[in-house]
Coordinates of C-alpha atoms in Angstrom, one line a residue:
L532 CA -62.6 27.9 103.0
Y533 CA -59.0 28.4 104.2
A534 CA -56.4 29.3 101.7
R535 CA -53.3 27.7 103.2
Y536 CA -51.0 27.3 100.2
G537 CA -49.9 30.5 98.8
D538 CA -50.6 33.9 100.3
L539 CA -53.8 35.7 99.7
I540 CA -53.5 39.1 98.1
T541 CA -56.0 41.9 97.7
E542 CA -57.3 43.0 94.3
S543 CA -54.7 45.8 94.4
G544 CA -51.9 43.2 94.9
I545 CA -51.3 43.8 98.6
P546 CA -50.5 40.7 100.6
V547 CA -53.1 39.8 103.2
S548 CA -51.6 39.1 106.7
K549 CA -51.9 35.7 108.3
H550 CA -54.0 37.3 111.0
D551 CA -56.4 38.7 108.4
Q552 CA -56.5 35.4 106.5
L553 CA -57.6 33.8 109.8
K554 CA -60.3 36.4 110.2
I555 CA -61.5 35.8 106.7
F556 CA -61.6 32.1 107.3
R557 CA -63.5 32.6 110.6
T558 CA -66.1 34.8 108.9
A559 CA -66.6 32.4 106.0
L560 CA -66.9 29.4 108.2
E561 CA -69.4 31.1 110.5
D562 CA -71.4 32.4 107.6
T563 CA -71.5 28.9 106.1
L564 CA -72.4 27.2 109.3
Q565 CA -75.1 29.8 110.0
A566 CA -76.6 29.2 106.5
Y567 CA -76.7 25.4 107.0
R568 CA -78.3 25.8 110.4
R569 CA -81.0 28.0 108.9
L570 CA -81.7 25.2 106.4
G571 CA -81.8 22.6 109.3
V572 CA -78.8 20.7 108.0
R573 CA -76.4 19.0 110.4
V574 CA -72.8 19.8 109.6
H575 CA -69.8 17.5 110.3
I576 CA -66.4 19.2 109.9
V577 CA -63.5 16.8 109.2
L578 CA -60.2 18.4 110.5
Q579 CA -57.2 18.4 108.2
V580 CA -55.0 15.3 108.4
P581 CA -51.4 15.8 109.7
E582 CA -49.4 17.6 107.0
Q583 CA -45.9 16.1 106.6
H584 CA -42.8 18.4 106.4
I585 CA -41.6 16.6 103.2
R586 CA -43.3 15.3 100.1
V587 CA -43.8 11.7 100.9
D588 CA -43.9 10.8 97.2
W589 CA -40.3 12.1 97.0
F590 CA -39.1 10.3 100.1
Y591 CA -40.3 6.7 99.6
P592 CA -38.8 6.0 96.2
R593 CA -35.5 7.2 97.3
A594 CA -35.6 5.5 100.7
L595 CA -36.7 2.2 99.2
R596 CA -33.8 2.4 96.8
G597 CA -31.5 2.6 99.8
E598 CA -30.5 6.3 99.5
F599 CA -31.0 6.7 103.3
G600 CA -29.3 3.5 104.4
G601 CA -31.8 0.9 103.2
A602 CA -34.1 -1.6 104.9
P603 CA -32.3 -1.7 108.3
T604 CA -32.7 2.0 108.8
M605 CA -36.1 2.5 107.1
D606 CA -38.2 2.5 110.3
R607 CA -35.8 5.1 111.8
E608 CA -35.9 7.3 108.6
V609 CA -39.7 7.2 108.4
R610 CA -40.1 8.1 112.1
A611 CA -37.4 10.8 111.9
R612 CA -38.9 12.5 108.8
S613 CA -42.5 12.2 109.9
I614 CA -44.1 15.2 111.5
S615 CA -44.2 15.2 115.3
V616 CA -47.5 15.5 117.2
V617 CA -46.1 18.7 118.7
D618 CA -45.4 20.3 115.3
H619 CA -48.7 19.1 113.9
T620 CA -50.6 20.4 116.8
E621 CA -48.9 23.8 116.6
M622 CA -49.3 24.0 112.8
Q623 CA -53.1 23.4 113.1
R624 CA -53.7 25.2 116.4
E625 CA -55.2 28.5 115.3
V626 CA -57.4 27.0 112.5
R627 CA -58.6 24.3 114.8
E628 CA -59.5 26.8 117.5
V629 CA -61.6 28.7 115.0
I630 CA -63.3 25.6 113.8
R631 CA -64.0 24.3 117.3
R632 CA -65.5 27.6 118.5
A633 CA -67.6 27.9 115.4
A634 CA -68.7 24.3 115.6
D635 CA -69.8 24.8 119.3
E636 CA -71.6 28.0 118.4
Y637 CA -73.5 26.6 115.4
G638 CA -74.0 23.0 116.5
A639 CA -71.6 21.3 114.0
E640 CA -69.7 18.1 114.9
V641 CA -66.0 18.1 114.5
V642 CA -64.3 14.9 113.3
D643 CA -60.6 14.7 114.4
L644 CA -58.6 12.0 112.6
D645 CA -55.4 12.5 114.6
S646 CA -55.9 9.4 116.8
Y647 CA -56.1 7.2 113.7
L648 CA -53.0 8.8 112.1
C649 CA -50.7 9.6 115.0
D650 CA -49.1 7.8 117.9
A651 CA -48.0 9.5 121.1
A652 CA -44.9 11.1 119.4
I653 CA -45.4 11.3 115.7
C654 CA -47.9 11.2 112.8
P655 CA -46.0 8.7 110.6
M656 CA -46.0 9.3 106.9
G657 CA -46.3 5.5 106.4
T658 CA -44.8 2.1 107.3
N659 CA -41.3 0.8 106.4
T660 CA -42.6 -0.2 103.0
H661 CA -45.8 1.8 102.2
P662 CA -46.6 5.5 102.4
Y663 CA -49.9 6.9 103.8
Y664 CA -49.8 10.0 101.6
V665 CA -49.6 10.8 97.9
D666 CA -47.7 14.1 98.7
S667 CA -47.3 16.0 102.0
H668 CA -50.9 16.4 102.9
H669 CA -53.3 14.2 100.9
L670 CA -53.8 10.6 102.1
N671 CA -53.5 7.7 99.6
V672 CA -55.7 4.6 99.8
R673 CA -53.6 3.1 102.6
G674 CA -53.8 6.3 104.6
A675 CA -57.5 6.6 104.0
M676 CA -58.0 3.0 105.1
R677 CA -56.6 4.0 108.5
V678 CA -59.4 6.6 109.1
I679 CA -62.3 4.4 108.0
P680 CA -63.1 3.6 111.7
A681 CA -63.6 7.3 112.4
F682 CA -66.2 7.5 109.6
D683 CA -67.8 4.2 110.6
D684 CA -68.3 5.7 114.1
L685 CA -69.6 9.0 112.6
F686 CA -72.1 7.2 110.3
A687 CA -73.3 5.0 113.2
R688 CA -74.0 8.1 115.3
I689 CA -75.8 9.7 112.5
K690 CA -77.9 6.6 111.8
A691 CA -78.7 6.2 115.5
R692 CA -79.7 9.9 115.8
D693 CA -81.8 9.7 112.6
R694 CA -83.5 6.6 113.8
R695 CA -84.4 8.3 117.1
T696 CA -85.6 11.4 115.2
A697 CA -87.7 9.2 112.9
L698 CA -89.4 7.5 115.9
V699 CA -90.2 10.8 117.6
Y700 CA -91.7 12.3 114.4
S701 CA -93.2 9.2 113.0
P702 CA -96.7 9.8 111.6
R703 CA -97.8 6.6 113.4
F704 CA -96.9 8.2 116.7
A705 CA -98.5 11.5 115.7
D706 CA -101.8 9.6 114.9
A707 CA -101.7 7.8 118.2
S708 CA -101.3 11.0 120.2
K709 CA -104.6 12.3 118.6
R710 CA -106.6 9.3 119.9

């Protein structure tokens, strides 16, 4: 719903301002959530993972070849080149505010993966030897493995909620109430 890479332009070729892009996103998100609510569908919105400032697929081959000082400095290089929590938070602030407000209004659940991908200071792009991203903003298998607990928790909540719903609306209970 949100066109982040590349500027939006009108049919007449006029660039759309960032402010107007955010309004378009807000409207599209609210329309989508409203449509799902009318259908009785529960929506879960997964927030964007931290976007690194550099292409991780460019950095790791060079770093592992020693272009940045080799193994003794790899941890320092990974940390220094990873996005800070402050930068990540600011980069995502406006979009996340729109998402959280809409989710509150339309009853959607927001899944935030930051605690699985960030420490107190940075959102590391990987370990000394293995990246978490295939580029600057898409997780690879290792990165995805780090967020599995978030989805385990989400699916457990959904399962528990559905089990409670099934008990409340079970035909067996409906029949018992008629007796």
